[in-house]
Short mmCIF file of C-alpha atoms in Angstrom, two decimals:
data_model
loop_
_atom_site.label_atom_id
_atom_site.label_comp_id
_atom_site.label_asym_id
_atom_site.label_seq_id
_atom_site.Cartn_x
_atom_site.Cartn_y
_atom_site.Cartn_z
CA UNK M 540 -37.66 -83.63 -30.45
CA UNK M 541 -40.79 -81.62 -32.02
CA UNK M 542 -41.32 -84.68 -33.47
CA UNK M 543 -41.18 -86.68 -30.68
CA UNK M 544 -43.35 -84.24 -28.62
CA UNK M 545 -45.68 -83.86 -30.89
CA UNK M 546 -46.48 -87.90 -30.86
CA UNK M 547 -47.06 -87.59 -27.10
CA UNK M 548 -49.46 -84.58 -27.29
CA UNK M 549 -50.78 -82.54 -30.46
CA UNK M 550 -52.15 -79.39 -27.96
CA UNK M 551 -48.96 -76.76 -26.93
CA UNK M 552 -48.34 -73.90 -28.81
CA UNK M 553 -44.49 -73.95 -28.81
CA UNK M 554 -41.07 -71.88 -29.80
CA UNK M 555 -38.01 -72.99 -30.37
CA UNK M 556 -34.43 -71.31 -30.43
CA UNK M 557 -30.74 -72.14 -30.93
CA UNK M 558 -28.01 -70.97 -28.18
CA UNK M 559 -25.06 -71.87 -27.99
CA UNK M 560 -22.61 -74.97 -25.76
CA UNK M 561 -22.31 -71.41 -23.47
CA UNK M 562 -23.44 -71.81 -20.14
CA UNK M 563 -24.76 -68.29 -20.31
CA UNK M 564 -26.39 -68.00 -22.83
CA UNK M 565 -27.90 -71.21 -21.61
CA UNK M 566 -29.12 -69.15 -19.40
CA UNK M 567 -29.65 -66.77 -20.14
CA UNK M 568 -32.79 -67.56 -22.58
CA UNK M 569 -33.60 -69.87 -19.65
CA UNK M 570 -34.22 -66.71 -17.79
CA UNK M 571 -35.99 -64.69 -20.66
CA UNK M 572 -38.35 -67.84 -20.75
CA UNK M 573 -39.35 -67.85 -17.44
CA UNK M 574 -39.61 -65.20 -16.15
CA UNK M 575 -42.21 -64.77 -19.36
CA UNK M 576 -44.48 -67.22 -17.49
CA UNK M 577 -44.24 -69.81 -20.22
CA UNK M 578 -44.78 -73.45 -18.64
CA UNK M 579 -42.49 -75.75 -19.77
CA UNK M 580 -38.87 -75.56 -21.45
CA UNK M 581 -37.26 -78.23 -22.69
CA UNK M 582 -33.43 -77.91 -23.93
CA UNK M 583 -31.71 -80.78 -26.20
CA UNK M 584 -28.42 -81.35 -25.55
CA UNK M 585 -25.45 -80.89 -23.71
CA UNK M 586 -25.93 -83.39 -20.12
CA UNK M 587 -22.38 -85.09 -21.69
CA UNK M 588 -19.71 -85.49 -20.15
CA UNK M 589 -17.55 -83.03 -22.24
CA UNK M 590 -15.77 -79.84 -21.15
CA UNK M 591 -18.95 -78.22 -23.25
CA UNK M 592 -21.92 -79.36 -21.87
CA UNK M 593 -22.74 -77.84 -19.98
CA UNK M 594 -26.04 -77.45 -19.52
CA UNK M 595 -27.15 -79.23 -16.78
CA UNK M 596 -24.91 -76.78 -14.38
CA UNK M 597 -26.28 -73.51 -16.43
CA UNK M 598 -29.82 -75.79 -15.18
CA UNK M 599 -29.07 -76.21 -12.24
CA UNK M 600 -28.00 -72.12 -11.39
CA UNK M 601 -31.53 -70.87 -12.44
CA UNK M 602 -33.81 -73.01 -10.87
CA UNK M 603 -35.82 -72.57 -7.10
CA UNK M 604 -36.81 -76.25 -6.85
CA UNK M 605 -34.50 -78.95 -8.41
CA UNK M 606 -35.94 -82.48 -9.21
CA UNK M 607 -33.36 -84.70 -9.35
CA UNK M 608 -35.48 -87.80 -9.33
CA UNK M 609 -38.05 -86.93 -12.31
CA UNK M 610 -34.71 -87.58 -14.52
CA UNK M 611 -32.93 -90.13 -12.71
CA UNK M 612 -35.88 -92.42 -13.37
CA UNK M 613 -36.56 -91.35 -16.08
CA UNK M 614 -33.24 -91.93 -16.65
CA UNK M 615 -33.23 -95.49 -15.17
CA UNK M 616 -35.76 -96.24 -16.57
CA UNK M 617 -34.32 -95.58 -20.08
CA UNK M 618 -30.64 -97.77 -18.96
CA UNK M 619 -32.37 -100.62 -17.94
CA UNK M 620 -33.51 -101.04 -22.27
CA UNK M 621 -30.10 -99.76 -23.11
CA UNK M 622 -27.79 -98.75 -20.01
CA UNK M 623 -25.38 -96.03 -22.24
CA UNK M 624 -28.01 -93.11 -21.05
CA UNK M 625 -27.45 -92.82 -17.66
CA UNK M 626 -24.24 -91.57 -19.00
CA UNK M 627 -27.04 -88.15 -19.51
CA UNK M 628 -26.46 -85.99 -16.56
CA UNK M 629 -29.97 -83.65 -17.33
CA UNK M 630 -31.60 -82.32 -15.13
CA UNK M 631 -35.20 -80.74 -14.66
CA UNK M 632 -37.03 -78.23 -11.38
CA UNK M 633 -38.61 -74.96 -11.26
CA UNK M 634 -38.00 -71.56 -11.81
CA UNK M 635 -41.11 -69.66 -10.83
CA UNK M 636 -43.80 -71.10 -12.97
CA UNK M 637 -41.89 -72.41 -15.50
CA UNK M 638 -40.95 -76.34 -14.63
CA UNK M 639 -37.84 -76.66 -17.90
CA UNK M 640 -35.90 -80.60 -17.93
CA UNK M 641 -32.94 -80.88 -20.08
CA UNK M 642 -33.77 -83.67 -22.89
CA UNK M 643 -30.42 -85.79 -24.39
CA UNK M 644 -29.25 -84.39 -27.32
CA UNK M 645 -28.72 -87.87 -29.46
CA UNK M 646 -32.22 -88.13 -31.39
CA UNK M 647 -32.55 -91.55 -30.73
CA UNK M 648 -31.85 -90.60 -26.18
CA UNK M 649 -35.26 -88.12 -27.36
CA UNK M 650 -37.25 -90.39 -28.88
CA UNK M 651 -36.61 -93.15 -25.93
CA UNK M 652 -36.74 -90.40 -22.40
CA UNK M 653 -39.99 -88.25 -23.76
CA UNK M 654 -42.95 -90.98 -23.99
CA UNK M 655 -42.22 -91.18 -20.68
CA UNK M 656 -40.80 -88.01 -19.35
CA UNK M 657 -43.66 -85.58 -20.99
CA UNK M 658 -46.75 -86.97 -19.07
CA UNK M 659 -44.62 -86.40 -15.45
CA UNK M 660 -43.43 -83.42 -17.41
CA UNK M 661 -47.40 -82.11 -18.22
CA UNK M 662 -48.47 -83.76 -14.78
CA UNK M 663 -45.93 -81.74 -13.43
CA UNK M 664 -47.44 -78.58 -15.04
CA UNK M 665 -50.54 -78.80 -14.65
CA UNK M 666 -49.94 -79.15 -10.52
CA UNK M 667 -48.04 -75.81 -11.02
CA UNK M 668 -50.43 -73.42 -12.72
CA UNK M 669 -52.95 -75.24 -9.97
CA UNK M 670 -51.51 -72.99 -7.04
CA UNK M 671 -51.67 -69.70 -8.43
CA UNK L 1025 -47.49 -92.26 8.37
CA UNK L 1026 -47.55 -93.54 11.41
CA UNK L 1027 -49.57 -96.18 10.82
CA UNK L 1028 -48.40 -97.90 7.72
CA UNK L 1029 -44.68 -97.69 9.24
CA UNK L 1030 -46.21 -99.30 13.07
CA UNK L 1031 -47.82 -102.08 10.67
CA UNK L 1032 -43.21 -102.97 9.47
CA UNK L 1033 -42.40 -101.87 12.48
CA UNK L 1034 -44.38 -102.27 15.84
CA UNK L 1035 -41.35 -101.95 18.11
CA UNK L 1036 -40.63 -97.80 17.73
CA UNK L 1037 -40.99 -95.22 20.47
CA UNK L 1038 -42.17 -92.67 18.70
CA UNK L 1039 -42.72 -88.77 18.87
CA UNK L 1040 -44.93 -85.96 15.94
CA UNK L 1041 -45.01 -82.70 15.40
CA UNK L 1042 -46.81 -81.26 13.69
CA UNK L 1043 -44.50 -77.74 11.48
CA UNK L 1044 -45.10 -75.26 9.17
CA UNK L 1045 -44.18 -75.06 5.60
CA UNK L 1046 -40.71 -73.27 6.48
CA UNK L 1047 -37.40 -73.09 6.26
CA UNK L 1048 -36.56 -72.18 9.98
CA UNK L 1049 -39.09 -74.33 10.84
CA UNK L 1050 -38.81 -77.36 9.70
CA UNK L 1051 -34.41 -76.86 10.39
CA UNK L 1052 -35.49 -75.35 13.74
CA UNK L 1053 -37.83 -78.67 15.00
CA UNK L 1054 -34.55 -81.69 12.41
CA UNK L 1055 -31.72 -79.40 14.71
CA UNK L 1056 -33.44 -79.89 18.41
CA UNK L 1057 -33.93 -83.53 17.41
CA UNK L 1058 -30.97 -85.09 15.76
CA UNK L 1059 -29.20 -83.18 18.85
CA UNK L 1060 -30.90 -85.48 21.72
CA UNK L 1061 -29.76 -88.46 19.57
CA UNK L 1062 -32.46 -89.46 17.80
CA UNK L 1063 -32.44 -91.81 16.46
CA UNK L 1064 -34.68 -91.54 13.30
CA UNK L 1065 -36.70 -88.73 12.25
CA UNK L 1066 -39.21 -88.62 9.50
CA UNK L 1067 -40.71 -85.70 7.99
CA UNK L 1068 -43.58 -85.86 5.55
CA UNK L 1069 -44.93 -83.60 3.01
CA UNK L 1070 -43.48 -80.47 1.40
CA UNK L 1071 -41.50 -82.41 -0.82
CA UNK L 1072 -43.50 -81.13 -4.42
CA UNK L 1073 -42.58 -79.00 -6.60
CA UNK L 1074 -44.71 -75.86 -5.24
CA UNK L 1075 -42.32 -72.36 -3.87
CA UNK L 1076 -43.89 -73.48 0.07
CA UNK L 1077 -42.20 -77.04 -0.42
CA UNK L 1078 -38.96 -76.69 0.85
CA UNK L 1079 -38.72 -79.78 3.50
CA UNK L 1080 -35.60 -81.19 1.00
CA UNK L 1081 -33.73 -78.13 0.67
CA UNK L 1082 -34.45 -77.81 4.47
CA UNK L 1083 -33.46 -80.33 4.75
CA UNK L 1084 -30.13 -81.33 3.42
CA UNK L 1085 -28.12 -77.95 4.86
CA UNK L 1086 -28.57 -79.93 8.30
CA UNK L 1087 -27.38 -82.94 6.88
CA UNK L 1088 -24.04 -83.72 7.60
CA UNK L 1089 -23.73 -86.94 5.26
CA UNK L 1090 -27.30 -86.90 2.17
CA UNK L 1091 -27.38 -90.31 0.83
CA UNK L 1092 -29.29 -89.19 -2.18
CA UNK L 1093 -29.57 -92.66 -3.59
CA UNK L 1094 -31.77 -94.37 -0.56
CA UNK L 1095 -34.06 -92.15 -2.00
CA UNK L 1096 -33.64 -92.06 -5.61
CA UNK L 1097 -33.59 -95.45 -5.57
CA UNK L 1098 -37.16 -96.26 -3.25
CA UNK L 1099 -38.58 -93.53 -5.74
CA UNK L 1100 -37.14 -94.78 -9.13
CA UNK L 1101 -38.43 -99.16 -7.39
CA UNK L 1102 -42.59 -96.81 -6.18
CA UNK L 1103 -41.94 -95.24 -10.28
CA UNK L 1104 -41.77 -98.18 -11.57
CA UNK L 1105 -45.89 -98.94 -10.86
CA UNK L 1106 -46.88 -95.45 -10.11
CA UNK L 1107 -44.96 -92.55 -12.43
CA UNK L 1108 -46.35 -90.21 -10.87
CA UNK L 1109 -43.79 -91.16 -7.45
CA UNK L 1110 -40.85 -89.71 -9.10
CA UNK L 1111 -42.29 -85.99 -8.82
CA UNK L 1112 -41.39 -86.30 -4.84
CA UNK L 1113 -38.12 -84.37 -4.16
CA UNK L 1114 -37.17 -86.27 -1.33
CA UNK L 1115 -33.78 -87.16 -0.09
CA UNK L 1116 -32.54 -88.93 2.89
CA UNK L 1117 -29.13 -88.68 5.04
CA UNK L 1118 -26.83 -88.60 8.19
CA UNK L 1119 -26.82 -85.21 11.05
CA UNK L 1120 -24.91 -86.54 14.01
CA UNK L 1121 -26.75 -90.48 15.25
CA UNK L 1122 -29.54 -89.69 13.52
CA UNK L 1123 -30.93 -90.60 10.22
CA UNK L 1124 -33.62 -87.97 8.45
CA UNK L 1125 -35.91 -89.12 5.45
CA UNK L 1126 -38.47 -87.42 3.15
CA UNK L 1127 -41.36 -88.93 3.04
CA UNK L 1128 -44.51 -87.54 0.05
CA UNK L 1129 -47.20 -86.25 2.37
CA UNK L 1130 -49.45 -88.28 0.14
CA UNK L 1131 -50.73 -90.49 2.24
CA UNK L 1132 -51.29 -92.93 -0.64
CA UNK L 1133 -47.57 -91.94 -1.40
CA UNK L 1134 -46.36 -93.02 2.24
CA UNK L 1135 -47.81 -96.06 1.90
CA UNK L 1136 -45.54 -97.58 -1.06
CA UNK L 1137 -42.33 -95.76 -0.10
CA UNK L 1138 -42.74 -97.44 3.34
CA UNK L 1139 -42.49 -100.27 3.05
CA UNK L 1140 -39.38 -100.49 1.01
CA UNK L 1141 -37.32 -97.23 2.14
CA UNK L 1142 -37.93 -98.94 6.26
CA UNK L 1143 -35.71 -101.49 6.63
CA UNK L 1144 -32.75 -100.04 5.00
CA UNK L 1145 -33.16 -96.99 7.30
CA UNK L 1146 -33.59 -99.59 10.30
CA UNK L 1147 -30.92 -100.92 8.26
CA UNK L 1148 -28.70 -98.00 8.40
CA UNK L 1149 -29.86 -96.79 12.16
CA UNK L 1150 -28.34 -100.45 12.94
CA UNK L 1151 -25.14 -99.59 11.83
CA UNK L 1152 -24.98 -96.07 12.03
CA UNK L 1153 -25.74 -96.85 16.49
CA UNK L 1154 -22.39 -100.16 15.64
CA UNK L 1155 -20.63 -97.23 14.95
CA UNK L 1156 -20.77 -95.49 18.18
CA UNK W 147 -11.29 -104.19 -6.86
CA UNK W 148 -8.42 -105.28 -8.90
CA UNK W 149 -10.12 -109.01 -9.22
CA UNK W 150 -13.63 -108.77 -10.16
CA UNK W 151 -12.36 -105.29 -12.95
CA UNK W 152 -9.76 -108.01 -14.54
CA UNK W 153 -12.77 -110.18 -14.70
CA UNK W 154 -13.96 -107.67 -17.35
CA UNK W 155 -11.20 -105.95 -18.86
CA UNK W 156 -8.15 -107.92 -19.18
CA UNK W 157 -6.35 -105.26 -21.03
CA UNK W 158 -5.96 -102.28 -18.69
CA UNK W 159 -2.93 -100.45 -16.85
CA UNK W 160 -3.31 -99.96 -13.15
CA UNK W 161 -1.74 -98.48 -10.66
CA UNK W 162 -2.87 -99.13 -6.71
CA UNK W 163 -2.93 -96.28 -3.85
CA UNK W 164 -4.37 -97.09 -0.50
CA UNK W 165 -5.18 -94.01 1.33
CA UNK W 166 -6.86 -92.90 4.68
CA UNK W 167 -10.54 -92.16 5.32
CA UNK W 168 -9.46 -88.49 5.22
CA UNK W 169 -10.58 -86.29 2.97
CA UNK W 170 -7.77 -84.22 1.62
CA UNK W 171 -4.98 -87.25 1.08
CA UNK W 172 -8.29 -88.30 -1.15
CA UNK W 173 -8.51 -84.99 -2.72
CA UNK W 174 -5.28 -85.16 -3.20
CA UNK W 175 -4.72 -88.71 -5.27
CA UNK W 176 -7.51 -88.88 -6.88
CA UNK W 177 -5.73 -84.10 -8.71
CA UNK W 178 -2.21 -86.32 -8.32
CA UNK W 179 -3.62 -89.08 -10.42
CA UNK W 180 -5.99 -86.93 -13.34
CA UNK W 181 -3.44 -84.39 -13.73
CA UNK W 182 -0.90 -86.75 -14.97
CA UNK W 183 -3.79 -87.78 -17.61
CA UNK W 184 -5.30 -90.85 -16.16
CA UNK W 185 -7.47 -92.17 -18.18
CA UNK W 186 -10.09 -93.75 -14.82
CA UNK W 187 -10.32 -93.36 -10.56
CA UNK W 188 -11.88 -95.97 -8.80
CA UNK W 189 -11.76 -95.43 -5.25
CA UNK W 190 -12.70 -97.66 -2.93
CA UNK W 191 -15.01 -97.59 0.00
CA UNK W 192 -15.91 -95.26 2.38
CA UNK W 193 -19.59 -94.02 0.39
CA UNK W 194 -21.54 -95.37 3.75
CA UNK W 195 -23.20 -93.00 6.55
CA UNK W 196 -20.80 -92.40 9.55
CA UNK W 197 -19.26 -90.11 9.94
CA UNK W 198 -15.33 -91.55 8.41
CA UNK W 199 -17.39 -91.81 4.93
CA UNK W 200 -15.64 -89.15 3.21
CA UNK W 201 -14.95 -90.26 0.11
CA UNK W 202 -18.33 -88.86 -1.99
CA UNK W 203 -17.92 -85.40 -0.76
CA UNK W 204 -13.88 -85.20 -2.11
CA UNK W 205 -14.88 -87.29 -5.66
CA UNK W 206 -17.12 -84.29 -5.72
CA UNK W 207 -15.08 -81.34 -4.92
CA UNK W 208 -12.29 -82.25 -7.39
CA UNK W 209 -14.76 -83.33 -10.37
CA UNK W 210 -15.28 -81.07 -13.11
CA UNK W 211 -19.27 -82.34 -13.56
CA UNK W 212 -20.37 -85.29 -11.90
CA UNK W 213 -22.24 -87.84 -13.61
CA UNK W 214 -24.57 -88.87 -10.36
CA UNK W 215 -27.22 -90.61 -12.86
CA UNK W 216 -24.96 -92.95 -13.90
CA UNK W 217 -24.08 -94.46 -10.04
CA UNK W 218 -27.54 -93.69 -9.41
CA UNK W 219 -28.90 -96.12 -12.19
CA UNK W 220 -26.39 -98.66 -10.77
CA UNK W 221 -26.78 -98.69 -7.31
CA UNK W 222 -30.36 -98.89 -8.57
CA UNK W 223 -29.72 -102.11 -11.00
CA UNK W 224 -27.94 -103.32 -7.91
CA UNK W 225 -30.99 -102.56 -5.18
CA UNK W 226 -33.28 -103.60 -6.86
CA UNK W 227 -31.45 -107.10 -5.53
CA UNK W 228 -30.04 -106.64 -2.65
CA UNK W 229 -31.88 -103.60 -1.47
CA UNK W 230 -28.74 -102.34 1.02
CA UNK W 231 -27.26 -101.65 -2.23
CA UNK W 232 -28.70 -98.27 -2.19
CA UNK W 233 -27.29 -96.90 1.12
CA UNK W 234 -24.02 -96.38 -1.14
CA UNK W 235 -23.55 -93.06 -1.25
CA UNK W 236 -20.94 -93.38 -4.53
CA UNK W 237 -20.25 -90.69 -7.03
CA UNK W 238 -19.06 -90.16 -10.37
CA UNK W 239 -18.23 -87.40 -13.15
CA UNK W 240 -15.39 -86.01 -14.94
CA UNK W 241 -11.44 -84.15 -14.16
CA UNK W 242 -10.00 -83.17 -16.82
CA UNK W 243 -9.68 -85.78 -18.88
CA UNK W 244 -9.84 -88.50 -16.53
CA UNK W 245 -12.50 -90.14 -15.44
CA UNK W 246 -12.91 -91.10 -11.78
CA UNK W 247 -16.41 -93.59 -9.83
CA UNK W 248 -17.19 -94.14 -6.43
CA UNK W 249 -17.41 -98.03 -5.53
CA UNK W 250 -18.19 -99.73 -2.67
CA UNK W 251 -15.59 -101.22 -0.11
CA UNK W 252 -17.40 -103.94 0.28
CA UNK W 253 -15.80 -107.15 -1.98
CA UNK W 254 -19.40 -107.77 -2.29
CA UNK W 255 -20.56 -104.60 -3.45
CA UNK W 256 -17.93 -104.59 -6.42
CA UNK W 257 -18.48 -107.99 -7.29
CA UNK W 258 -22.19 -106.24 -8.27
CA UNK W 259 -21.18 -103.62 -8.99
CA UNK W 260 -18.02 -103.71 -11.08
CA UNK W 261 -19.93 -105.40 -14.39
CA UNK W 262 -22.75 -102.79 -15.02
CA UNK W 263 -20.33 -99.89 -13.79
CA UNK W 264 -17.09 -100.69 -15.85
CA UNK W 265 -18.75 -101.36 -19.49
CA UNK W 266 -20.42 -97.89 -19.16
CA UNK W 267 -17.15 -96.08 -17.33
CA UNK W 268 -14.75 -97.19 -20.13
CA UNK W 269 -17.19 -95.99 -23.21
CA UNK W 270 -17.47 -92.87 -21.27
CA UNK W 271 -13.41 -92.98 -20.91
CA UNK W 272 -13.55 -93.53 -25.24
CA UNK W 273 -15.78 -90.70 -25.43
CA UNK W 274 -14.05 -88.59 -23.74
CA UNK W 275 -10.44 -89.29 -24.81
CA UNK W 276 -12.03 -89.02 -29.04
CA UNK W 277 -12.91 -85.34 -27.94
CA UNK W 278 -9.03 -84.47 -27.33
#
């Protein structure tokens, strides 16, 4: 993920954390980082359709505002080339001053999503910070 | 908004109301107009990602049936030309006999959305009225 | 529906059931079949915007995981040719080991949706079964 993101934006400060496929663990980390005022949190993985894929639900539960249309646009654009991209259930939205978005776990999927998604996320982050 | 709509459909009777970015005020107006049997309510603004952007949530709470796919299609089509359109969080749906849809606040955004959205809304309105 | 599906996949075993436009009746049948371990349930009809169109809400209530992006992609692709397709409110998702998706009631709509949707559903079904 970091590699795909660095190709788009080289100036970001980044932290990483690996959390288990567990609703509480995911929500806890999202709350911790958003409460610290992190501008953007990207999750990767847990967006499929097996019982352990709980990332979208865990994310939605901590969001103040969901922006379903953002992932819907990006997924639809990617699915136009690769229809299986439509099986990814990721969402995006805002918690406090933090933008959160779910990337797929598959590195190929991330490589397709990030070039389209990241400029939009950075625009939304700039808008959110201009509000303060 | 009215100007963009008039270019598409000249025969509508229209009323306007300006309400604050407040969940209760928005819901109150949506309930008032839908209880009067208004065929179509278009909101404009409050679909972004700042804390005062509460229009989609306020709308969703008064809908009997949400039609997320309608705005998703229109947003995706517009975003294909202008990716930032995907940051608009507007929804659409039915309350009683009234169709409600959220337009963006930005006049340029409205100008892109309305030519695509309005024919679909008018078709849905005609279907709803044929049910009665 | 069966005809459109058979053109895509001839090896499926299929059962049919006609249930009324009633939330309880729909949920009861979806629960019955998914509890039996059926791999894929396709509903048809009840995805419009009249008060009797309750299939998406009835479906959503029995899903463990919703995959809104799947129907959003398929609807958007179909709507690109026929914008009225965007008025269909169908959803899709997983209950237990069963994939459930809502097709429109209109045979023409089904004929457009199925060739695009079914390969994706079969892929998701194979993934779900590989998990077991």
